[in-house]
Short mmCIF file of C-alpha atoms and ligand atoms in Angstrom, two decimals:
data_model
loop_
_atom_site.label_atom_id
_atom_site.label_comp_id
_atom_site.label_asym_id
_atom_site.label_seq_id
_atom_site.Cartn_x
_atom_site.Cartn_y
_atom_site.Cartn_z
CA MET A 1 -74.33 15.02 40.96
CA LEU A 2 -72.52 14.03 37.74
CA GLU A 3 -69.50 12.60 39.54
CA LYS A 4 -71.57 10.46 41.89
CA SER A 5 -72.09 6.75 41.42
CA ALA A 6 -75.33 5.46 39.93
CA THR A 7 -76.28 4.09 43.35
CA GLU A 8 -75.78 7.51 44.94
CA MET A 9 -77.83 9.10 42.16
CA ALA A 10 -80.57 6.55 42.79
CA THR A 11 -80.60 7.45 46.50
CA ALA A 12 -80.84 11.15 45.65
CA LEU A 13 -83.73 10.41 43.30
CA GLU A 14 -85.53 8.41 45.90
CA SER A 15 -85.20 11.05 48.60
CA GLY A 16 -86.42 13.72 46.20
CA GLU A 17 -83.12 15.64 46.37
CA VAL A 18 -83.08 15.59 42.58
CA SER A 19 -85.60 14.61 39.90
CA SER A 20 -84.87 12.30 37.00
CA VAL A 21 -85.59 15.16 34.59
CA GLU A 22 -82.96 17.31 36.34
CA LEU A 23 -80.46 14.45 36.38
CA THR A 24 -81.10 13.64 32.72
CA LYS A 25 -80.81 17.30 31.72
CA ALA A 26 -77.50 17.57 33.59
CA HIS A 27 -76.13 14.58 31.69
CA LEU A 28 -77.40 15.89 28.35
CA ALA A 29 -75.73 19.23 29.09
CA ARG A 30 -72.51 17.40 29.94
CA ILE A 31 -72.71 15.54 26.62
CA ASP A 32 -73.21 18.88 24.85
CA GLU A 33 -70.19 20.22 26.69
CA VAL A 34 -67.64 17.46 26.19
CA ASP A 35 -68.74 15.04 23.51
CA SER A 36 -67.33 17.11 20.66
CA LYS A 37 -63.96 16.15 22.19
CA VAL A 38 -64.66 12.62 23.43
CA LYS A 39 -67.02 11.50 20.64
CA ALA A 40 -68.54 8.72 22.70
CA PHE A 41 -72.02 8.99 21.18
CA LEU A 42 -73.25 8.18 17.69
CA HIS A 43 -76.75 9.32 18.52
CA VAL A 44 -78.20 11.24 21.47
CA ASP A 45 -81.93 10.82 22.04
CA LYS A 46 -82.70 13.98 24.03
CA ALA A 47 -86.45 13.93 23.55
CA GLY A 48 -86.77 10.20 24.29
CA ALA A 49 -84.58 10.43 27.40
CA LEU A 50 -86.49 13.41 28.80
CA ALA A 51 -89.85 11.78 28.11
CA GLN A 52 -88.70 8.66 29.94
CA ALA A 53 -87.42 10.78 32.85
CA GLU A 54 -90.73 12.68 33.11
CA ASP A 55 -92.56 9.39 33.23
CA VAL A 56 -90.36 8.04 36.03
CA ASP A 57 -90.75 11.27 38.03
CA LYS A 58 -94.52 11.09 37.64
CA ARG A 59 -94.65 7.46 38.75
CA ARG A 60 -92.45 8.21 41.75
CA LYS A 61 -94.68 11.13 42.75
CA SER A 62 -97.74 8.93 42.57
CA GLY A 63 -96.14 6.65 45.15
CA GLU A 64 -95.37 3.75 42.82
CA LYS A 65 -92.67 1.39 44.05
CA LEU A 66 -89.87 1.76 41.51
CA SER A 67 -86.89 -0.42 40.78
CA PRO A 68 -83.54 0.63 42.35
CA LEU A 69 -82.07 2.28 39.24
CA ALA A 70 -85.27 4.05 38.15
CA GLY A 71 -84.51 7.50 36.80
CA VAL A 72 -80.74 6.95 36.42
CA PRO A 73 -79.33 7.67 32.92
CA LEU A 74 -77.44 5.14 30.82
CA ALA A 75 -75.52 5.02 27.53
CA LEU A 76 -76.30 2.11 25.19
CA LYS A 77 -73.76 0.50 22.87
CA ASP A 78 -74.96 0.84 19.29
CA VAL A 79 -74.88 -2.95 18.82
CA MET A 80 -78.14 -3.21 20.78
CA VAL A 81 -81.43 -2.51 19.01
CA GLN A 82 -83.84 0.03 20.43
CA LYS A 83 -87.19 0.54 18.73
CA GLY A 84 -87.25 3.59 16.48
CA ILE A 85 -83.72 4.73 17.42
CA PRO A 86 -80.96 4.60 14.77
CA THR A 87 -78.84 1.48 15.25
CA THR A 88 -75.72 1.35 13.08
CA CYS A 89 -73.42 -1.07 14.91
CA GLY A 90 -70.67 1.35 13.94
CA SER A 91 -71.16 0.41 10.28
CA LYS A 92 -72.13 2.27 7.11
CA MET A 93 -74.09 -0.87 6.26
CA LEU A 94 -76.83 0.00 8.75
CA GLU A 95 -76.77 3.77 8.29
CA GLY A 96 -80.30 5.11 8.67
CA TRP A 97 -81.76 1.83 9.95
CA ARG A 98 -84.31 2.20 12.73
CA PRO A 99 -85.15 -1.15 14.37
CA PRO A 100 -88.83 -2.09 14.64
CA TYR A 101 -88.39 -3.69 18.07
CA ASP A 102 -86.53 -3.49 21.38
CA SER A 103 -83.80 -5.93 22.39
CA THR A 104 -84.53 -7.76 25.65
CA VAL A 105 -81.83 -5.72 27.39
CA VAL A 106 -83.58 -2.51 26.29
CA THR A 107 -87.00 -3.85 27.32
CA ARG A 108 -85.65 -4.63 30.78
CA LEU A 109 -83.91 -1.24 31.08
CA LYS A 110 -87.15 0.51 30.16
CA GLU A 111 -89.18 -1.60 32.58
CA ALA A 112 -86.72 -0.67 35.33
CA GLY A 113 -87.07 3.02 34.46
CA VAL A 114 -83.43 3.40 33.43
CA ILE A 115 -83.11 6.45 31.16
CA ILE A 116 -81.49 5.69 27.79
CA LEU A 117 -79.51 8.78 26.75
CA GLY A 118 -78.36 7.50 23.37
CA LYS A 119 -76.23 5.08 21.38
CA THR A 120 -72.49 4.84 21.84
CA ASN A 121 -69.73 4.50 19.29
CA MET A 122 -68.03 1.17 18.66
CA ASP A 123 -65.79 -0.71 16.28
CA GLU A 124 -67.79 -1.79 13.25
CA PHE A 125 -69.87 -4.87 14.18
CA ALA A 126 -67.86 -5.02 17.43
CA MET A 127 -64.66 -6.04 15.65
CA GLY A 128 -61.70 -4.24 17.16
CA SER A 129 -59.98 -3.11 20.33
CA SER A 130 -59.76 0.64 19.89
CA THR A 131 -63.03 1.98 18.39
CA GLU A 132 -60.93 3.14 15.43
CA ASN A 133 -62.82 0.68 13.22
CA SER A 134 -66.03 2.68 13.64
CA ALA A 135 -67.20 3.74 10.18
CA TYR A 136 -68.06 7.16 11.64
CA PHE A 137 -65.20 8.48 13.80
CA PRO A 138 -62.84 7.25 16.49
CA THR A 139 -63.75 7.84 20.15
CA HIS A 140 -61.15 9.55 22.33
CA ASN A 141 -60.02 8.43 25.76
CA PRO A 142 -61.02 11.07 28.34
CA TRP A 143 -57.70 10.48 30.17
CA ASP A 144 -55.77 11.64 27.10
CA LEU A 145 -57.70 12.64 24.00
CA THR A 146 -54.90 11.47 21.71
CA ARG A 147 -55.38 7.89 22.92
CA ILE A 148 -57.87 5.11 22.24
CA PRO A 149 -60.66 4.30 24.75
CA GLY A 150 -60.38 0.58 24.04
CA GLY A 151 -62.78 -1.39 21.93
CA SER A 152 -65.05 -2.45 20.62
CA GLY A 153 -67.17 -0.69 23.23
CA GLY A 154 -64.95 2.38 23.56
CA GLY A 155 -67.93 4.73 23.34
CA SER A 156 -69.64 3.24 26.38
CA SER A 157 -66.51 3.31 28.55
CA ALA A 158 -65.48 6.78 27.42
CA ALA A 159 -68.97 8.06 28.26
CA LEU A 160 -68.53 6.76 31.83
CA ALA A 161 -65.02 8.14 32.23
CA ALA A 162 -66.08 11.56 30.88
CA PHE A 163 -69.09 11.64 33.28
CA GLU A 164 -71.51 11.73 30.36
CA ALA A 165 -73.41 8.78 31.89
CA PRO A 166 -73.06 6.84 35.16
CA LEU A 167 -74.02 3.52 33.57
CA ALA A 168 -73.57 1.92 30.16
CA ILE A 169 -74.21 -1.29 28.29
CA GLY A 170 -71.45 -3.08 26.43
CA THR A 171 -71.00 -6.41 24.68
CA ASP A 172 -68.02 -8.67 25.05
CA THR A 173 -67.13 -11.25 22.40
CA GLY A 174 -63.42 -11.35 23.20
CA GLY A 175 -62.93 -8.50 25.64
CA SER A 176 -64.96 -5.55 24.38
CA ILE A 177 -66.40 -4.71 27.80
CA ARG A 178 -63.38 -5.48 29.96
CA GLN A 179 -60.52 -4.02 27.88
CA PRO A 180 -62.25 -0.63 27.40
CA ALA A 181 -62.99 -0.62 31.15
CA ALA A 182 -59.30 -1.28 31.86
CA VAL A 183 -57.97 1.54 29.70
CA THR A 184 -60.54 4.11 30.88
CA GLY A 185 -60.34 3.42 34.62
CA THR A 186 -63.91 2.09 34.79
CA VAL A 187 -65.61 -1.20 35.67
CA GLY A 188 -66.85 -3.71 33.08
CA VAL A 189 -68.39 -7.14 33.43
CA LYS A 190 -68.69 -9.94 30.91
CA PRO A 191 -71.42 -12.13 32.40
CA THR A 192 -71.57 -15.90 32.06
CA TYR A 193 -72.53 -16.85 28.49
CA GLY A 194 -76.32 -17.19 28.47
CA GLY A 195 -76.70 -15.00 31.56
CA VAL A 196 -77.88 -11.91 29.69
CA SER A 197 -80.16 -12.23 26.68
CA ARG A 198 -78.73 -11.82 23.19
CA TYR A 199 -82.16 -11.12 21.70
CA GLY A 200 -81.80 -7.88 19.74
CA LEU A 201 -78.03 -7.77 19.95
CA VAL A 202 -76.59 -7.51 16.43
CA ALA A 203 -74.73 -10.81 16.09
CA PHE A 204 -70.98 -10.94 15.54
CA SER A 205 -69.94 -14.35 16.88
CA SER A 206 -73.01 -15.93 18.43
CA SER A 207 -71.24 -18.53 20.55
CA LEU A 208 -69.07 -15.83 22.15
CA ASP A 209 -71.18 -12.60 22.22
CA GLN A 210 -72.37 -11.54 25.62
CA ALA A 211 -73.93 -8.24 26.75
CA GLY A 212 -73.01 -6.86 30.14
CA PRO A 213 -72.89 -3.89 32.48
CA CYS A 214 -70.37 -1.03 32.41
CA ALA A 215 -70.17 1.36 35.35
CA ARG A 216 -67.83 3.38 37.53
CA THR A 217 -68.21 1.17 40.62
CA VAL A 218 -68.60 -2.55 41.21
CA LEU A 219 -71.87 -2.08 43.11
CA ASP A 220 -73.36 -0.04 40.25
CA ALA A 221 -72.43 -2.80 37.81
CA ALA A 222 -74.13 -5.37 40.07
CA TYR A 223 -77.37 -3.36 40.13
CA LEU A 224 -77.33 -3.00 36.35
CA HIS A 225 -76.51 -6.68 35.85
CA GLU A 226 -79.56 -7.62 37.95
CA VAL A 227 -81.74 -5.39 35.75
CA ILE A 228 -80.61 -6.82 32.41
CA GLY A 229 -79.76 -10.41 33.36
CA GLY A 230 -81.73 -13.62 33.75
CA TYR A 231 -83.61 -16.09 31.63
CA ASP A 232 -85.18 -14.96 28.36
CA PRO A 233 -87.23 -17.41 26.27
CA LEU A 234 -86.46 -15.25 23.20
CA ASP A 235 -82.79 -16.31 23.31
CA SER A 236 -82.28 -20.03 22.70
CA THR A 237 -78.94 -19.99 24.55
CA SER A 238 -80.28 -18.17 27.59
CA ILE A 239 -79.72 -20.09 30.84
CA ASN A 240 -83.00 -21.08 32.46
CA ALA A 241 -81.92 -20.55 36.05
CA PRO A 242 -82.03 -17.58 38.40
CA LEU A 243 -79.00 -15.29 38.52
CA PRO A 244 -76.96 -15.62 41.70
CA PRO A 245 -77.51 -12.62 44.04
CA LEU A 246 -75.13 -9.99 42.67
CA VAL A 247 -75.95 -6.82 44.60
CA SER A 248 -75.77 -8.57 47.93
CA ALA A 249 -72.45 -10.17 46.88
CA ALA A 250 -71.07 -6.68 46.18
CA LYS A 251 -72.44 -5.32 49.46
CA ASN A 252 -71.08 -8.19 51.55
CA ALA A 253 -67.70 -8.18 49.91
CA SER A 254 -65.15 -10.30 51.66
CA VAL A 255 -62.31 -12.45 50.41
CA LYS A 256 -61.35 -13.93 53.75
CA GLY A 257 -60.44 -17.58 53.27
CA MET A 258 -60.92 -17.44 49.52
CA LYS A 259 -58.37 -18.93 47.16
CA ILE A 260 -57.34 -16.60 44.38
CA GLY A 261 -55.51 -18.19 41.46
CA VAL A 262 -53.00 -16.17 39.47
CA ILE A 263 -52.80 -17.51 35.93
CA LYS A 264 -49.13 -18.01 35.15
CA GLU A 265 -49.62 -17.72 31.39
CA LEU A 266 -51.31 -14.30 31.60
CA GLN A 267 -48.36 -12.19 32.69
CA GLY A 268 -44.73 -11.62 31.84
CA ASP A 269 -43.59 -10.99 28.27
CA GLY A 270 -45.70 -8.47 26.39
CA TYR A 271 -47.22 -6.98 29.55
CA GLN A 272 -46.28 -3.41 30.40
CA ALA A 273 -44.19 -3.19 33.58
CA GLY A 274 -46.48 -0.60 35.19
CA VAL A 275 -49.54 -2.74 34.50
CA LEU A 276 -47.90 -5.74 36.18
CA LYS A 277 -46.76 -3.64 39.12
CA ARG A 278 -50.31 -2.45 39.88
CA PHE A 279 -51.54 -6.03 39.38
CA ASN A 280 -49.09 -7.41 41.93
CA GLU A 281 -49.91 -4.67 44.42
CA ALA A 282 -53.59 -5.53 44.09
CA LEU A 283 -52.71 -9.15 44.86
CA ASP A 284 -50.96 -7.94 48.03
CA GLU A 285 -54.14 -6.09 49.02
CA LEU A 286 -56.20 -9.25 48.52
CA ALA A 287 -53.73 -11.21 50.64
CA LYS A 288 -53.97 -8.55 53.37
CA LEU A 289 -57.75 -9.01 53.30
CA GLY A 290 -57.27 -12.68 54.12
CA ALA A 291 -57.27 -14.34 50.71
CA GLU A 292 -54.83 -17.06 49.87
CA ILE A 293 -52.97 -16.37 46.63
CA VAL A 294 -52.03 -19.46 44.63
CA GLU A 295 -50.47 -19.84 41.19
CA VAL A 296 -52.28 -21.87 38.54
CA SER A 297 -51.24 -22.91 35.08
CA CYS A 298 -53.46 -22.94 31.99
CA PRO A 299 -51.11 -24.44 29.40
CA HIS A 300 -53.48 -24.17 26.42
CA PHE A 301 -54.07 -20.46 26.77
CA LYS A 302 -51.22 -19.85 24.35
CA TYR A 303 -53.53 -21.09 21.60
CA ALA A 304 -56.53 -19.03 22.67
CA LEU A 305 -55.94 -16.05 20.39
CA ALA A 306 -55.41 -18.27 17.35
CA ALA A 307 -58.53 -20.29 18.11
CA TYR A 308 -60.56 -17.11 18.65
CA TYR A 309 -59.42 -15.66 15.32
CA LEU A 310 -60.76 -18.74 13.56
CA ILE A 311 -64.01 -19.15 15.51
CA ALA A 312 -65.05 -15.49 15.63
CA PRO A 313 -64.41 -14.81 11.90
CA SER A 314 -66.11 -18.10 10.96
CA GLU A 315 -69.25 -17.21 12.86
CA CYS A 316 -69.13 -13.61 11.61
CA SER A 317 -68.85 -14.72 7.99
CA SER A 318 -72.11 -16.57 8.47
CA ASN A 319 -73.87 -13.95 10.64
CA LEU A 320 -72.99 -11.05 8.35
CA ALA A 321 -74.37 -12.84 5.29
CA ARG A 322 -77.72 -11.28 6.28
CA PHE A 323 -76.45 -7.91 5.05
CA ASP A 324 -77.46 -8.64 1.48
CA ALA A 325 -78.84 -5.21 0.47
CA MET A 326 -82.36 -6.63 0.56
CA ARG A 327 -83.29 -6.90 4.22
CA TYR A 328 -81.46 -4.22 6.21
CA GLY A 329 -79.70 -0.91 5.80
CA ILE A 330 -78.22 0.56 2.68
CA ARG A 331 -78.55 -0.56 -0.93
CA VAL A 332 -76.01 0.48 -3.55
CA GLY A 333 -75.89 0.06 -7.34
CA GLU A 334 -78.20 -1.45 -9.90
CA GLY A 335 -78.50 -4.72 -11.79
CA SER A 336 -78.96 -8.29 -10.65
CA ALA A 337 -79.42 -9.21 -6.98
CA GLU A 338 -75.82 -10.43 -6.95
CA GLU A 339 -74.45 -7.24 -8.47
CA VAL A 340 -76.38 -5.10 -5.98
CA MET A 341 -75.23 -7.29 -3.11
CA ASN A 342 -71.63 -7.04 -4.23
CA ALA A 343 -71.73 -3.28 -4.63
CA THR A 344 -73.49 -2.83 -1.27
CA ARG A 345 -71.13 -5.06 0.69
CA GLU A 346 -68.14 -3.38 -0.97
CA VAL A 347 -69.29 0.06 0.21
CA GLY A 348 -71.07 -0.94 3.42
CA PHE A 349 -68.33 -2.94 5.16
CA GLY A 350 -65.01 -1.57 6.36
CA LYS A 351 -61.57 -3.15 6.02
CA GLU A 352 -61.52 -5.17 9.25
CA VAL A 353 -65.00 -6.59 8.70
CA LYS A 354 -64.05 -7.67 5.17
CA ARG A 355 -60.83 -9.22 6.46
CA ARG A 356 -62.79 -11.32 8.94
CA ILE A 357 -65.46 -12.38 6.46
CA ILE A 358 -62.73 -13.54 4.09
CA LEU A 359 -60.84 -15.36 6.87
CA GLY A 360 -64.01 -17.01 8.16
CA THR A 361 -65.26 -18.06 4.74
CA TYR A 362 -61.88 -19.64 4.06
CA ALA A 363 -61.75 -21.40 7.43
CA LEU A 364 -65.22 -22.87 6.86
CA SER A 365 -64.67 -23.93 3.25
CA SER A 366 -64.77 -27.59 2.37
CA GLY A 367 -61.36 -29.20 2.61
CA TYR A 368 -60.20 -26.65 5.22
CA TYR A 369 -63.04 -26.91 7.71
CA ASP A 370 -61.50 -29.66 9.85
CA ALA A 371 -58.01 -28.22 9.74
CA TYR A 372 -59.09 -24.73 10.84
CA TYR A 373 -62.55 -24.45 12.37
CA GLY A 374 -62.50 -28.03 13.65
CA SER A 375 -59.08 -27.63 15.29
CA ALA A 376 -60.09 -24.31 16.81
CA GLN A 377 -63.14 -25.95 18.39
CA LYS A 378 -60.91 -28.64 19.89
CA VAL A 379 -58.64 -25.96 21.34
CA ARG A 380 -61.73 -24.34 22.79
CA THR A 381 -62.48 -27.55 24.68
CA LEU A 382 -58.90 -27.72 25.96
CA ILE A 383 -59.18 -24.15 27.23
CA SER A 384 -62.41 -24.98 29.06
CA ARG A 385 -60.64 -27.93 30.64
CA ASP A 386 -57.73 -25.69 31.71
CA PHE A 387 -60.26 -23.47 33.47
CA GLU A 388 -62.00 -26.45 35.07
CA ALA A 389 -58.69 -27.70 36.43
CA ALA A 390 -57.74 -24.23 37.67
CA PHE A 391 -61.09 -23.82 39.43
CA THR A 392 -60.38 -26.95 41.46
CA LYS A 393 -57.45 -25.04 42.96
CA ALA A 394 -58.99 -21.57 43.30
CA ASP A 395 -62.38 -19.89 43.80
CA VAL A 396 -61.60 -17.15 41.30
CA LEU A 397 -58.78 -16.59 38.82
CA VAL A 398 -57.05 -13.28 38.19
CA SER A 399 -54.83 -11.54 35.64
CA PRO A 400 -54.21 -8.07 34.28
CA THR A 401 -57.18 -7.24 32.02
CA ALA A 402 -55.14 -5.87 29.14
CA PRO A 403 -51.39 -6.08 28.61
CA THR A 404 -50.94 -2.32 28.27
CA THR A 405 -52.56 0.99 29.04
CA ALA A 406 -54.30 3.00 26.30
CA PHE A 407 -52.16 3.43 23.19
CA LYS A 408 -52.18 6.36 20.79
CA ILE A 409 -54.89 6.65 18.17
CA GLY A 410 -53.33 5.43 14.93
CA GLU A 411 -50.49 3.54 16.62
CA LYS A 412 -51.80 0.05 15.83
CA ALA A 413 -54.40 0.89 13.20
CA ASN A 414 -52.45 -0.77 10.39
CA ASP A 415 -51.24 -3.77 12.34
CA PRO A 416 -54.11 -6.22 12.93
CA ILE A 417 -51.99 -8.71 14.88
CA ALA A 418 -50.78 -6.03 17.32
CA MET A 419 -54.41 -4.98 17.72
CA TYR A 420 -55.57 -8.58 18.32
CA LEU A 421 -52.98 -9.01 21.10
CA ASN A 422 -54.89 -6.53 23.29
CA ASP A 423 -57.34 -9.28 24.12
CA ILE A 424 -54.86 -11.97 25.02
CA ALA A 425 -56.03 -12.03 28.65
CA THR A 426 -59.76 -11.62 28.05
CA ILE A 427 -60.42 -14.06 25.18
CA PRO A 428 -60.07 -17.35 27.14
CA THR A 429 -63.08 -16.40 29.28
CA ASN A 430 -65.28 -16.00 26.19
CA LEU A 431 -64.08 -19.26 24.66
CA ALA A 432 -65.06 -21.09 27.86
CA GLY A 433 -68.34 -19.22 28.35
CA ILE A 434 -67.45 -18.21 31.91
CA CYS A 435 -67.59 -14.73 33.48
CA GLY A 436 -65.08 -11.94 34.13
CA ILE A 437 -64.86 -8.41 35.51
CA SER A 438 -62.31 -5.65 35.08
CA ILE A 439 -61.79 -3.11 37.83
CA PRO A 440 -59.18 -0.34 37.92
CA SER A 441 -55.93 -1.41 39.58
CA GLY A 442 -54.38 2.05 39.54
CA LEU A 443 -52.28 4.18 37.21
CA ALA A 444 -49.25 2.68 35.50
CA ASP A 445 -46.02 4.47 36.40
CA GLU A 446 -44.83 4.93 32.81
CA ASP A 447 -47.73 7.06 31.60
CA ASN A 448 -50.08 7.71 34.52
CA LEU A 449 -52.87 5.95 32.66
CA PRO A 450 -55.31 3.44 34.14
CA ALA A 451 -54.63 -0.30 34.22
CA GLY A 452 -57.16 -3.08 34.78
CA PHE A 453 -57.35 -6.02 37.16
CA GLN A 454 -59.37 -8.96 35.85
CA ILE A 455 -61.25 -11.45 38.02
CA MET A 456 -62.73 -14.58 36.42
CA ALA A 457 -65.20 -17.08 37.89
CA GLY A 458 -66.92 -20.22 36.68
CA ALA A 459 -70.22 -20.33 34.80
CA MET A 460 -73.11 -18.82 36.82
CA LYS A 461 -70.71 -17.84 39.58
CA ASP A 462 -70.97 -14.17 38.60
CA ASP A 463 -71.60 -13.28 42.26
CA ARG A 464 -67.94 -14.07 42.99
CA LEU A 465 -66.84 -11.36 40.56
CA TYR A 466 -68.79 -8.82 42.55
CA GLN A 467 -67.74 -10.19 45.91
CA VAL A 468 -64.01 -10.10 45.14
CA GLY A 469 -64.27 -7.02 42.90
CA ALA A 470 -65.99 -4.93 45.56
CA ALA A 471 -63.55 -6.04 48.26
CA LEU A 472 -60.55 -5.09 46.12
CA GLU A 473 -62.17 -1.85 45.00
CA ALA A 474 -62.72 -0.83 48.64
CA ALA A 475 -59.13 -1.71 49.59
CA LEU A 476 -57.70 0.26 46.67
CA LEU A 477 -59.98 3.20 47.38
CA SER A 478 -58.61 3.53 50.89
CA LYS A 479 -55.09 3.23 49.49
CA TRP A 480 -55.62 5.97 46.88
CA GLY A 481 -57.88 8.12 49.05
CA ALA A 482 -60.23 8.89 46.13
CA PRO A 483 -61.73 7.09 43.13
CA ILE A 484 -59.25 6.62 40.32
CA LEU A 485 -61.42 8.67 37.96
CA SER A 486 -61.00 11.72 40.16
CA LYS A 487 -57.42 11.74 38.87
CA ALA A 488 -58.51 12.02 35.23
CA PRO A 489 -58.13 15.43 33.59
CA LYS A 490 -61.26 17.55 33.86
CA LEU A 491 -62.70 18.05 30.41
CA GLY A 492 -64.88 20.95 31.48
CA ALA A 493 -66.78 22.25 34.47
CA ILE A 494 -68.58 19.43 36.27
N1 LIG B 1 -61.12 -7.15 20.11
C1 LIG B 1 -61.75 -8.41 19.85
C2 LIG B 1 -62.12 -8.51 18.40
O1 LIG B 1 -61.76 -7.65 17.67
C3 LIG B 1 -62.97 -8.57 20.72
C4 LIG B 1 -64.14 -7.81 20.25
C5 LIG B 1 -65.34 -7.96 21.09
O2 LIG B 1 -65.27 -8.43 22.23
N2 LIG B 1 -66.46 -7.60 20.51
O3 LIG B 1 -62.75 -9.42 17.95
#
C-alpha cells in the first residue's frame, strides 16, 4: 500500500480493502524504519494521527459521505500552525511553541479527514534551498543520503520520496515547493498567489509566500489542492473567486492544440546538461501529443533573482520583528526589554536569517529605500509584464524547475549566492503571483538523479498546470514503464 498513490489509497479505503488506522499505522511504521536516515520529520504525532484515523474509519462505517482524501495520511511542513502541535519553523526561536489555533490549511485538511502524521523539517523560516539551514538537522535526499532534498521544504518532499507519506504540504516563496519536488522526483505545485490561504502560515515574505500541495502524482496534487484551496476571509489577500476545476483538469489531460512557450532565458548557461536533455525530451513528448512548441523571451528575468533578494529580505526583516522574546518562543538573558530581545534574537536566529534581516533592514532604511526596495518593486512589475506578453503567445510556459540535480550536503552551505541560484527558474513566478508546477522529467545522465520540468500558467489558471502536467506525466510514464520513484534506492522493506 505504501508505494501506491494517494488516489489509489483513497479507493482502497473506500472499498474497505484497508482501514485508515491500518494505513496510518503502516506509514508510522515506515517513518520508524527510515526516518533516522532521511530525517524528514521534526515531530511525529502518532497519537493524534491514529485518533484522527479512528474517527474517519468510524464515520465511514456509519455510512457518512466522506471527502475523496478522507483517511489518507499527510506530512505537514513545520511552517504551518496546528493547534497544540509543536511548530518551530525550523528555528530555535520557536522551540517548544505550541500554537493555540489551526491554520486554515490545517482546518481544511482536518475537515476533509486527511490524517496529519507530523511536521516536516525545513530551512529556518523557509529561507534556503537545501534544508541545511534548519536549526535542528539537515534532511537527506532518499535518492542519495549524502545529498540535499532541496529546500526550504526538503522535509515534505523527502517524506514523499521515502514513502513516509503519500501527500505533503509545502510553502513556496521563491521555489520551496517546486525545487524540492524537482530534486526528489516528486510533484509540487505553487498555486496562484491568494489561491490558498496564508492564515496560520508563519510569514517570511508575505507578498510572495504561498502554500501548496506536494505529492507523487499530478492527480494526487490536484485532489489536495482542491481540499486546501479557495477563498478564506481570514486572509486579506485571499482571492474571492472559486478555484478552477483542478481534479477534472488532471483527469481530462490533453495538450492537443495548446501552445507551450519555452522561456529562452531559463536555459543554457548554468543548467546541467542532463537536466536540459530531459527537459528537451519532455518537450518532444508534448509535441507528439499535439502541442505546438513556441519560444518566448522574458528579457527582465535576468533581474529576478536580484529583485527577489531585496523584496524577500525586506519583508522578512519586518515580519520577523515579531520575534521579540515577549510574544512567542524562547526568551534568553536578563535586563531591559532591549537587552533580552538582543540576547534572544542572537541565540534564536541562525546565520541565514540574520543575513536576510540585516539586508532587508538596510534596503528599507531611509535614503536607500528608493534605490533598493523601490527599484526591486519596479523590476517586479517588469517581470509581470514579461509574463503577460509571453502569455499572449502561449497557453502555458515551461522551463527546467531547477538548474541542477541534488547537490551534496555541505557543497554550497558556505556560498549564499550559489545557493540562491537554485531558484533562478522558480522565482519569477512568485514575483508575478502566478502559478507553477514541477513534475519529474527523468533522471539526468551524469548522476542518475531526478530532474524537474516546470509548467507555469497565469493567475487563477491553475487548472492548466494539472492539464498539461498530467498529460506529460502519462507520456513519460509510458516511456519509462514505471514511476520514476520506483528507480530510487529502497531504504528498507516496503
Ligand atoms: N530558496 C529561496 C529562499 O531562500 C526560496 C525559499 C522559499 O520559497 N521559501 O528564499
